[in-house]
Amino acid sequence: MLLQHASMFLFPHQVIKSDTFKHLRHLEILQLSKNHIRQIEVGAFNGLPNLNTLELFDNRLTVVPSQAFEYLSKLRELWLRNNPIETLPAFAFHRVPSLRRLDLGELRKLDFISEAAFEGLVNLRFLNLGMCGLKDIPNLTPLVRLEELELSGNQLGIVRPGSFQGLVSLRKLWLMHSRVSVIERNAFDDLKNLEELNLSHNSLHSLPHDLFTPLHQLERVHLNHNPWVCNCDVLWLSWWLKETVPSNTTCCARCHAPPGLKGKYIGELDQSHFTCYAPVIVEPPTDLNVTEGMAAELKCRTGTSMTSVNWFTPNGTLMTHGSYRVRISVLHDGTLNFTNVTVQDTGQYTCMVTNSAGNTTATAVLNVSASDPSNSYSYFTTVTVETVETVRGDEENSARQYVNETFIDFPNPTVQRGVLEGRPGITIPPSLSSLSSLSPRANRATENSVTVSIMDVTNIPGLDDVMKTTKIIIGCFVAITFMAAVMLVVFYKLRKQHQLHKHHGPARAIEIVNVEDEIGAGAGSGISGGSTMNSGSGGEGTLRIHHPEIVNLPNIGRTDTLNHYYKTHHFNNNVMGLSNGTNNNPSSMSPPLPMSLPMPTMGLHGSIKGFMGQNHNPQMEPLLFKGSSKENVQETQI
């Protein structure tokens, strides 16, 4: 005996592992409900080529196990009701195109349904989305063979036109307990084969006029438990019920208001209970002039949505919402829409608005002109014509016409029109003909603004020049910027090389000091009141200089021990100030200096009296330092 029906329980860890049922090749019905299943692995249903029904309701699945359905080629029914599933992603069921019945009811945590969630379910016949907390009807267009749709127990509020687009095969629609308060005009026009409609237990007060007229197959309507307001807007519904279900006019709904009609069945109402008026067209259509190929709209708006709007074309064809053509359609607000007009669309169109008391019409003419094949597009701009005339008769009159900030100068106002008409693509309206009759002695400038069509923009004078000038300016700016950058780089490199050369090169600055003033022999002297020399034995003295500055002196004489020369930055009032004092006790005018320069005996050209020991020649001669360099020598005379 082959196993065809199986119910299983107690999956360890609440997970269905891969290849769990691979030996049940003849299984047709698998019931896995109420197992607290949290996860179904990929390949869990491998080996079930004949499975027809899979029940997974009342579990703990948080996602649709799409990949687990890979090889269920004969699956017809899938039950996922009452699982904490949060989203229905795109192509959630495309691996099981054989599905005919899909139960997704009671998914109370569902908060997102993709626009492509039901793609691939071309064979689906029944869909349950009841009690899912839906606030809008999801996209059901792919379900071209759907026959039964359950949407009860949601929070829809408003049912809009297009909500059921593509459901041409739908026969039964349930919308009970969905908090529906408004059903807009033409909301059910796509349901051409609808047979049963359940709108009970909602918050409906009224329905748009002739809402059910396009539903030629509709036989059963459930309208009970709604707070119906019985007035002129429900008269059409009473008549429709009498014609559609004459055997039982009390099956459907009772009046909730006004108090005088409360509890009365809607099917028993007639026009004697009300005083009704024909509808009013708030925004009638207006005449329209368009060019062939353009889009166009003829509006026809009423003050209430409880009316129906129809259009009659010039050839007498009745256009209603839902009677789509390739180019022309009636929108849900009553607007007649043309995606692109042709010359054959020219004519008078009539809008007819209807309610229970009668109808109101309004007409408009659509004039379609043929497009010029030589000009695929046109431009429009504002042209300002300014005529300026002086009081001197011998001066030439001028007129300037500005087109996109470019003016055209005319020598005489009498030839303005001819010049403009001669320019290709510019048409001057007749209103400008008055320019030729302007007074030649006018004292003030007159200015007129008109709009002309510019068919050939390239012929506007000055436009090319402006573009060329702009390009030249931009090019010059780029070139200057580039040159500046190059010069900056070159300057930086030269400066760096100069600094390196200066840092490593030998110091060549040489100073010559001439001493012209006589200095007393054997007496200590100070320079600038800030230097003293001790004349002691040993032929060696010490020179103290205030604020010294070190200068390298290479190759001076034959001595290697002297390698620094100290130069004072400034002197006091005397060029050579003399003062008495010693190294240990300098004069008050000569503060002690921190640095000293030992002056060894050198074979120099002369000596300084008072600065040398007793064994030296007391005759004062200039002191000359010579270097081996041939560079310029700086001379300082003291």
XYZ file of C-alpha atoms in Angstrom:
638
model
C 0.000 0.000 0.000
C 1.378 3.358 -1.033
C 1.288 6.220 1.467
C -0.603 9.175 0.020
C -1.623 11.107 3.141
C 0.676 11.881 6.081
C 0.413 13.980 9.232
C 3.619 14.447 11.208
C 4.505 16.017 14.528
C 7.400 16.610 16.908
C 10.211 17.951 14.741
C 13.372 18.294 16.841
C 14.535 21.880 17.301
C 11.416 23.014 15.361
C 13.356 22.745 12.083
C 12.562 20.602 9.043
C 15.892 19.337 7.742
C 16.836 18.747 4.136
C 15.721 15.428 2.577
C 13.380 14.676 5.480
C 10.716 13.214 3.162
C 12.856 11.949 0.290
C 11.532 8.367 0.587
C 7.831 9.340 0.334
C 7.697 9.686 -3.417
C 3.970 8.928 -3.687
C 2.842 11.299 -0.958
C 0.088 13.689 -2.101
C -1.049 15.432 1.097
C 1.361 16.495 3.836
C -0.034 18.060 6.994
C 2.548 19.822 9.150
C 0.264 22.282 10.944
C 0.547 23.113 14.663
C 4.124 21.874 14.961
C 5.726 25.140 16.139
C 7.965 24.961 13.080
C 10.333 27.934 12.901
C 12.508 27.027 9.927
C 12.313 24.917 6.793
C 15.677 24.218 5.196
C 16.356 24.256 1.478
C 15.599 20.824 0.051
C 13.312 19.840 2.916
C 10.668 18.634 0.450
C 13.013 16.861 -1.933
C 11.663 13.526 -3.128
C 7.989 14.595 -3.150
C 7.238 14.936 -6.875
C 3.555 14.039 -6.409
C 2.760 16.304 -3.477
C -0.565 18.064 -4.082
C -1.383 19.734 -0.755
C 1.014 21.176 1.822
C -0.402 22.446 5.104
C 1.890 24.650 7.184
C -0.657 26.764 9.060
C -0.487 27.507 12.794
C 3.304 27.353 13.000
C 6.032 29.887 13.825
C 7.435 30.686 10.402
C 8.625 34.279 10.038
C 9.464 34.101 6.326
C 8.028 32.324 3.323
C 10.301 29.296 2.665
C 10.418 29.979 -1.070
C 13.487 27.899 -1.880
C 12.064 24.876 -0.069
C 9.294 24.696 -2.709
C 11.802 24.181 -5.534
C 10.811 20.709 -6.758
C 7.105 20.604 -5.845
C 6.004 20.656 -9.467
C 2.502 19.319 -8.767
C 1.660 21.372 -5.706
C -1.902 22.727 -5.945
C -2.671 23.967 -2.431
C -0.427 25.776 0.034
C -1.647 26.749 3.494
C 0.431 29.293 5.415
C -2.334 30.790 7.527
C -1.640 32.032 11.057
C 2.147 32.303 10.961
C 4.157 35.322 12.199
C 5.286 36.116 8.654
C 6.287 39.783 8.375
C 6.908 40.302 4.655
C 5.959 38.849 1.298
C 9.002 39.558 -0.897
C 9.085 39.717 -4.664
C 8.627 36.356 -6.422
C 7.819 34.656 -3.124
C 5.898 31.860 -4.898
C 7.374 31.821 -8.383
C 8.870 28.336 -7.773
C 5.366 26.830 -7.542
C 3.491 28.167 -10.600
C 1.152 25.188 -10.376
C -0.564 26.595 -7.267
C -4.331 26.967 -7.484
C -5.159 27.752 -3.867
C -3.059 29.938 -1.572
C -4.126 30.642 2.001
C -2.294 33.578 3.598
C -4.997 34.510 6.085
C -4.377 35.696 9.630
C -0.820 36.887 8.991
C -1.284 39.484 11.709
C 2.356 40.637 11.701
C 2.426 41.198 7.957
C 3.525 44.775 7.257
C 4.909 44.665 3.709
C 3.813 43.056 0.448
C 6.028 43.584 -2.581
C 4.511 44.746 -5.859
C 5.864 41.532 -7.400
C 4.963 39.204 -4.527
C 2.476 37.219 -6.629
C 4.439 37.134 -9.863
C 4.371 33.707 -11.492
C 1.059 32.531 -10.002
C -0.693 32.462 -13.357
C -2.802 29.440 -12.379
C -4.001 30.638 -8.984
C -7.769 30.411 -8.499
C -8.240 31.228 -4.801
C -6.362 33.710 -2.601
C -7.015 34.405 1.055
C -5.589 37.639 2.482
C -8.195 38.038 5.184
C -7.382 39.285 8.677
C -3.888 40.468 7.724
C -4.321 44.080 8.850
C -4.048 45.393 5.291
C -4.652 49.119 4.801
C -4.402 48.977 1.013
C -5.194 46.313 -1.527
C -1.883 44.889 -2.827
C -0.965 44.533 -6.474
C -2.928 41.556 -7.796
C -2.426 42.172 -11.512
C -0.418 38.934 -12.145
C -3.361 36.802 -10.958
C -5.109 36.759 -14.320
C -7.003 33.518 -13.525
C -8.018 34.361 -9.975
C -11.680 33.557 -9.329
C -12.139 34.042 -5.576
C -10.558 36.747 -3.415
C -10.954 36.994 0.349
C -10.064 40.404 1.837
C -12.320 40.406 4.880
C -11.144 41.474 8.310
C -8.682 44.143 7.127
C -8.537 47.933 7.560
C -8.972 49.129 3.993
C -11.024 52.272 4.613
C -11.218 53.351 0.947
C -11.560 51.232 -2.175
C -10.041 53.116 -5.094
C -10.239 52.695 -8.876
C -7.639 50.282 -10.220
C -7.470 48.238 -7.024
C -8.636 45.156 -8.938
C -6.968 45.840 -12.250
C -6.256 42.688 -14.222
C -8.692 40.469 -12.301
C -10.877 39.858 -15.323
C -11.697 36.299 -14.162
C -12.736 37.156 -10.607
C -16.176 35.794 -9.711
C -16.367 36.275 -5.943
C -15.087 39.148 -3.815
C -15.436 39.303 -0.046
C -14.830 42.595 1.773
C -16.705 42.033 5.049
C -15.529 43.644 8.282
C -12.883 45.693 6.443
C -13.870 49.129 7.794
C -14.700 50.329 4.300
C -16.277 53.790 4.475
C -15.838 55.010 0.882
C -15.965 53.240 -2.452
C -14.914 55.622 -5.177
C -16.472 55.922 -8.603
C -15.447 53.157 -11.054
C -13.740 51.106 -8.317
C -15.197 47.800 -9.619
C -15.110 48.518 -13.356
C -12.355 45.929 -13.971
C -14.418 43.075 -12.539
C -16.386 42.280 -15.669
C -17.172 38.710 -14.570
C -17.960 39.357 -10.912
C -20.962 37.363 -9.723
C -20.963 37.856 -5.959
C -19.917 40.901 -3.910
C -20.028 41.017 -0.128
C -19.772 44.502 1.435
C -21.538 43.742 4.701
C -20.380 44.886 8.136
C -18.602 48.025 6.967
C -19.111 51.792 7.394
C -20.722 52.656 4.061
C -23.195 55.563 3.908
C -23.779 55.604 0.155
C -22.401 54.338 -3.155
C -21.521 56.251 -6.338
C -24.244 56.422 -8.937
C -24.327 53.362 -11.219
C -21.411 51.718 -9.397
C -22.622 48.254 -10.420
C -23.678 49.122 -13.967
C -20.445 47.804 -15.603
C -20.787 44.519 -13.679
C -23.082 42.714 -16.068
C -22.618 39.312 -14.367
C -23.268 40.525 -10.828
C -26.132 38.585 -9.207
C -25.623 38.708 -5.440
C -24.709 41.768 -3.390
C -24.533 41.771 0.395
C -24.973 45.281 1.812
C -26.344 44.608 5.284
C -24.950 46.079 8.496
C -23.885 49.418 7.014
C -25.107 52.841 8.241
C -26.875 53.749 4.995
C -28.138 57.316 4.584
C -31.268 57.119 2.492
C -31.484 60.155 0.194
C -31.323 60.881 -3.504
C -27.897 59.249 -3.743
C -29.264 55.780 -2.940
C -32.242 55.898 -5.289
C -30.238 54.347 -8.103
C -29.294 51.469 -5.763
C -32.950 50.858 -4.936
C -33.802 50.689 -8.645
C -30.829 48.410 -9.351
C -31.859 46.011 -6.577
C -35.405 45.855 -7.892
C -34.162 44.971 -11.361
C -31.390 42.574 -10.307
C -32.948 40.689 -7.377
C -36.687 41.394 -7.652
C -37.584 38.279 -5.665
C -35.856 39.483 -2.492
C -35.463 43.230 -2.138
C -35.276 42.946 1.648
C -32.082 40.877 1.672
C -29.628 43.641 1.422
C -29.723 46.748 3.588
C -31.771 48.990 5.844
C -31.753 52.772 6.132
C -29.920 54.157 9.128
C -30.824 57.805 8.451
C -32.831 60.020 8.288
C -34.933 59.144 11.324
C -38.128 59.055 9.269
C -36.755 56.248 7.108
C -34.685 54.401 9.691
C -35.130 50.647 9.421
C -36.668 50.792 5.960
C -35.226 48.456 3.316
C -33.359 50.281 0.560
C -35.073 48.173 -2.092
C -38.433 49.621 -1.058
C -37.503 53.267 -1.621
C -38.723 55.327 -4.582
C -38.494 58.916 -5.767
C -41.632 59.940 -3.868
C -39.661 59.870 -0.638
C -37.230 62.610 -1.752
C -36.910 65.896 -3.625
C -33.921 65.496 -5.911
C -32.101 67.819 -8.297
C -29.987 67.252 -11.357
C -26.222 67.345 -10.801
C -24.120 70.460 -11.248
C -20.898 70.493 -13.267
C -18.422 72.474 -11.195
C -15.598 72.491 -13.772
C -16.948 72.152 -17.322
C -14.634 71.344 -20.232
C -13.186 74.181 -22.307
C -12.246 74.432 -25.976
C -8.742 73.256 -26.672
C -6.321 73.919 -29.548
C -3.467 71.457 -29.786
C -0.956 70.178 -32.307
C -1.005 66.644 -33.602
C 0.947 64.261 -31.404
C 0.467 66.206 -28.183
C -1.348 64.999 -25.053
C -4.660 66.585 -24.123
C -7.277 66.526 -21.371
C -10.901 67.615 -21.245
C -12.018 68.001 -17.642
C -15.549 67.525 -16.343
C -15.712 67.760 -12.562
C -18.786 67.614 -10.355
C -19.303 68.591 -6.757
C -19.912 65.029 -5.550
C -18.549 61.576 -6.275
C -22.031 60.075 -6.107
C -22.624 60.892 -9.788
C -21.523 59.097 -12.933
C -19.620 60.781 -15.767
C -19.766 59.701 -19.409
C -18.446 61.227 -22.633
C -19.735 61.291 -26.183
C -17.183 61.590 -28.977
C -17.806 63.547 -32.219
C -18.971 60.359 -33.964
C -21.454 59.543 -31.160
C -19.455 56.844 -29.361
C -20.152 56.588 -25.622
C -16.992 56.645 -23.509
C -17.124 55.453 -19.905
C -14.465 54.720 -17.341
C -13.020 51.300 -18.053
C -13.799 51.352 -21.778
C -10.134 51.804 -22.580
C -8.905 52.511 -26.051
C -5.400 52.766 -27.292
C -5.240 56.540 -26.947
C -8.453 57.755 -25.279
C -9.785 56.918 -21.815
C -12.030 58.327 -19.101
C -10.226 58.758 -15.799
C -11.881 58.034 -12.469
C -12.486 61.762 -11.852
C -14.358 62.095 -15.162
C -11.525 63.605 -17.208
C -11.308 62.568 -20.862
C -7.650 61.840 -21.470
C -5.802 61.720 -24.832
C -2.305 60.251 -24.723
C -1.591 61.720 -28.175
C -4.090 63.436 -30.422
C -4.529 63.080 -34.165
C -6.227 65.292 -36.712
C -9.135 62.824 -36.755
C -9.838 63.656 -33.083
C -10.990 67.145 -34.047
C -14.595 67.813 -33.137
C -17.098 68.453 -30.363
C -17.026 66.344 -27.192
C -19.921 66.160 -24.733
C -19.648 65.409 -21.026
C -22.780 63.977 -19.382
C -23.085 63.863 -15.586
C -25.925 61.746 -14.197
C -27.590 61.140 -10.847
C -30.976 59.830 -9.752
C -32.735 63.102 -10.604
C -31.422 63.466 -14.143
C -28.352 64.492 -16.059
C -26.405 67.602 -17.045
C -24.247 68.037 -20.132
C -21.399 70.306 -21.187
C -19.571 70.466 -24.515
C -16.128 71.486 -25.682
C -14.398 71.619 -29.053
C -11.059 69.961 -29.598
C -9.167 71.481 -32.526
C -6.130 69.492 -33.659
C -3.796 71.127 -36.178
C -1.363 69.158 -38.292
C 2.257 69.412 -37.280
C 4.817 70.874 -39.688
C 7.147 68.024 -40.686
C 9.960 70.467 -41.449
C 9.987 71.672 -37.864
C 10.030 68.944 -35.307
C 9.942 71.445 -32.443
C 9.545 75.139 -31.827
C 10.715 77.642 -29.283
C 8.809 80.533 -27.733
C 10.291 83.661 -26.293
C 9.158 87.110 -25.248
C 10.121 89.848 -27.695
C 10.281 93.432 -26.429
C 9.980 96.028 -29.201
C 11.157 99.475 -28.115
C 10.748 102.434 -30.456
C 12.809 105.527 -29.624
C 12.451 108.715 -31.663
C 14.163 112.067 -31.087
C 12.726 115.542 -31.575
C 15.188 116.332 -34.388
C 13.751 115.415 -37.697
C 17.082 114.904 -39.423
C 18.223 112.259 -36.976
C 17.609 108.698 -37.845
C 14.872 106.831 -35.913
C 15.821 103.531 -34.372
C 14.069 100.535 -32.938
C 15.634 97.822 -30.934
C 14.253 94.366 -30.623
C 15.674 92.262 -27.827
C 15.651 88.513 -28.297
C 17.188 86.524 -25.452
C 19.335 89.516 -24.388
C 20.471 90.180 -27.980
C 19.057 93.265 -29.760
C 18.458 93.871 -33.425
C 18.818 97.498 -34.550
C 16.528 98.768 -37.282
C 17.183 102.046 -39.069
C 13.563 103.093 -39.391
C 10.349 102.141 -37.582
C 8.499 101.867 -40.858
C 10.617 98.896 -41.936
C 10.557 96.990 -38.671
C 7.789 94.641 -39.667
C 9.361 93.851 -43.003
C 12.722 93.116 -41.498
C 11.230 90.812 -38.875
C 9.101 89.015 -41.393
C 12.108 88.495 -43.618
C 14.015 86.782 -40.852
C 13.559 82.983 -41.001
C 11.448 81.428 -38.277
C 10.078 84.683 -36.788
C 6.403 85.451 -37.204
C 5.066 88.845 -36.208
C 1.427 88.953 -35.109
C -0.888 91.586 -36.593
C -0.832 93.533 -33.350
C 2.601 94.812 -34.288
C 1.394 96.438 -37.483
C 0.708 99.623 -35.540
C 4.435 100.220 -35.263
C 4.552 101.638 -38.778
C 2.088 104.378 -37.901
C 4.030 105.842 -34.990
C 4.391 109.610 -35.004
C 7.810 110.773 -36.263
C 7.817 113.554 -33.643
C 7.121 111.399 -30.607
C 8.953 112.648 -27.520
C 8.703 109.461 -25.388
C 9.797 105.920 -26.050
C 7.029 103.406 -26.573
C 7.454 99.756 -25.740
C 5.402 96.688 -26.678
C 5.869 93.074 -25.550
C 4.748 90.182 -27.687
C 5.478 86.473 -27.836
C 6.732 85.071 -31.112
C 7.695 81.594 -32.206
C 11.372 81.066 -32.978
C 11.631 78.051 -35.253
C 15.352 78.393 -35.950
C 17.339 79.433 -32.919
C 20.630 79.334 -34.806
C 19.541 82.358 -36.852
C 19.344 84.655 -33.829
C 22.115 87.244 -34.393
C 24.754 87.494 -31.700
C 24.075 84.114 -30.150
C 27.069 82.443 -31.810
C 29.289 85.396 -30.944
C 28.298 85.197 -27.320
C 29.074 81.480 -27.237
C 32.458 81.998 -28.924
C 33.388 84.810 -26.559
C 32.429 82.719 -23.566
C 34.589 79.840 -24.770
C 37.558 82.171 -25.369
C 37.275 83.654 -21.883
C 37.132 80.230 -20.303
C 40.141 79.069 -22.340
C 42.206 82.112 -21.363
C 41.379 81.628 -17.721
C 42.483 77.991 -17.850
C 45.732 78.893 -19.657
C 46.623 81.649 -17.181
C 45.945 79.367 -14.263
C 48.172 76.674 -15.762
C 51.035 79.130 -16.416
C 50.820 80.487 -12.894
C 51.049 76.981 -11.502
C 54.140 76.219 -13.633
C 55.862 79.452 -12.571
C 55.137 78.704 -8.936
C 56.738 75.263 -9.227
C 59.843 76.679 -10.980
C 60.217 79.430 -8.384
C 59.955 76.918 -5.568
C 62.673 74.681 -7.075
C 65.064 77.611 -7.705
C 64.594 78.878 -4.174
C 65.271 75.442 -2.752
C 68.504 75.095 -4.793
C 69.627 78.564 -3.679
C 69.071 77.701 -0.040
C 71.065 74.475 -0.371
C 73.970 76.331 -2.066
C 74.002 79.029 0.584
C 73.929 76.500 3.409
C 76.874 74.399 2.175
C 79.069 77.061 0.576
C 82.033 78.641 2.512
C 81.673 82.067 4.018
C 83.587 84.572 1.942
C 82.777 87.809 3.784
C 85.960 89.563 4.906
C 86.157 92.769 6.901
C 89.029 95.245 7.053
C 89.235 97.216 10.233
C 91.246 100.456 10.193
C 92.092 102.072 13.456
C 93.005 105.710 12.963
C 92.762 107.017 16.493
C 95.743 106.701 18.783
C 95.481 104.627 21.886
C 97.678 105.299 24.927
C 100.385 102.740 25.533
C 99.965 100.401 28.413
C 96.463 101.636 29.090
C 93.423 99.425 28.914
C 90.811 100.578 26.454
C 87.236 99.665 25.691
C 85.359 99.646 22.441
C 82.031 101.390 22.469
C 82.099 101.335 26.200
C 81.311 97.721 26.038
C 84.717 96.119 25.301
C 87.970 96.079 27.305
C 91.460 94.821 26.587
C 93.809 93.593 29.283
C 97.455 94.536 28.502
C 99.419 92.020 30.381
C 102.519 90.041 29.777
C 102.499 87.204 27.412
C 101.591 89.284 24.398
C 98.013 88.156 24.526
C 94.914 90.193 25.141
C 91.225 89.616 25.379
C 88.667 91.578 23.279
C 85.089 91.724 24.605
C 82.380 92.856 22.197
C 78.728 93.620 23.018
C 76.187 91.518 21.079
C 78.639 89.585 18.938
C 77.864 88.077 15.592
C 79.944 85.113 14.447
C 81.483 85.205 10.962
C 83.646 82.393 9.589
C 86.992 83.498 8.272
C 88.735 80.735 6.371
C 92.491 80.848 5.542
C 93.375 84.040 7.423
C 97.171 84.541 7.458
C 99.040 81.516 8.623
C 97.117 80.954 11.777
C 94.633 78.097 12.237
C 93.533 78.938 15.742
C 91.470 82.013 14.836
C 88.188 80.795 13.414
C 85.670 83.398 14.526
C 85.472 87.133 14.233
C 83.181 89.215 16.396
C 81.598 92.331 14.980
C 79.591 94.787 17.017
C 76.146 95.733 15.832
C 76.406 99.313 17.001
C 78.579 101.792 18.819
C 77.887 104.476 21.309
C 78.393 108.178 20.698
C 82.105 107.753 20.081
C 83.318 105.888 17.105
C 86.088 104.504 19.334
C 85.082 105.050 22.963
C 87.931 104.640 25.474
C 87.522 103.859 29.135
C 89.634 102.671 31.957
C 89.061 99.327 33.443
C 90.137 95.770 33.584
C 88.580 92.501 32.782
C 87.610 92.003 36.350
C 86.451 95.538 36.998
C 85.145 97.246 33.929
C 84.026 100.832 33.960
C 80.444 101.758 34.681
C 79.924 102.637 31.083
C 81.160 99.276 29.955
C 79.055 96.386 31.199
C 80.727 92.996 31.299
C 80.386 90.949 28.152
C 79.947 87.187 28.297
C 82.086 86.202 25.345
C 85.838 86.694 24.751
C 88.076 86.150 21.791
C 91.700 85.127 22.453
C 94.012 87.095 20.188
C 97.153 85.075 19.539
C 100.330 86.580 18.136
C 100.028 86.568 14.365
C 102.372 87.661 11.658
C 100.213 90.538 10.532
C 100.968 93.682 8.651
C 100.889 95.965 11.707
C 99.920 96.254 15.354
C 97.585 98.266 17.532
C 99.162 100.330 20.256
C 97.840 99.506 23.710
C 96.314 96.259 22.495
C 99.638 94.386 22.341
C 102.207 93.427 24.950
C 105.331 95.388 25.818
C 107.484 93.408 23.408
C 105.428 94.559 20.441
C 106.077 97.586 18.315
C 104.091 100.477 19.801
C 103.580 102.156 16.449
C 99.913 102.042 15.411
C 99.232 100.677 12.004
C 96.068 99.469 10.251
C 95.011 95.926 10.960
C 94.308 94.040 7.723
C 92.697 90.599 7.400
C 93.103 89.003 3.985
C 91.404 85.909 2.676
C 92.288 83.610 -0.157
C 88.992 84.239 -1.956
C 88.805 86.653 -4.834
C 85.312 87.745 -3.918
C 84.382 91.261 -2.939
C 85.741 92.408 0.413
C 83.539 94.377 2.794
C 85.451 97.207 4.412
C 84.597 98.677 7.770
C 86.616 101.592 9.112
C 86.658 102.225 12.849
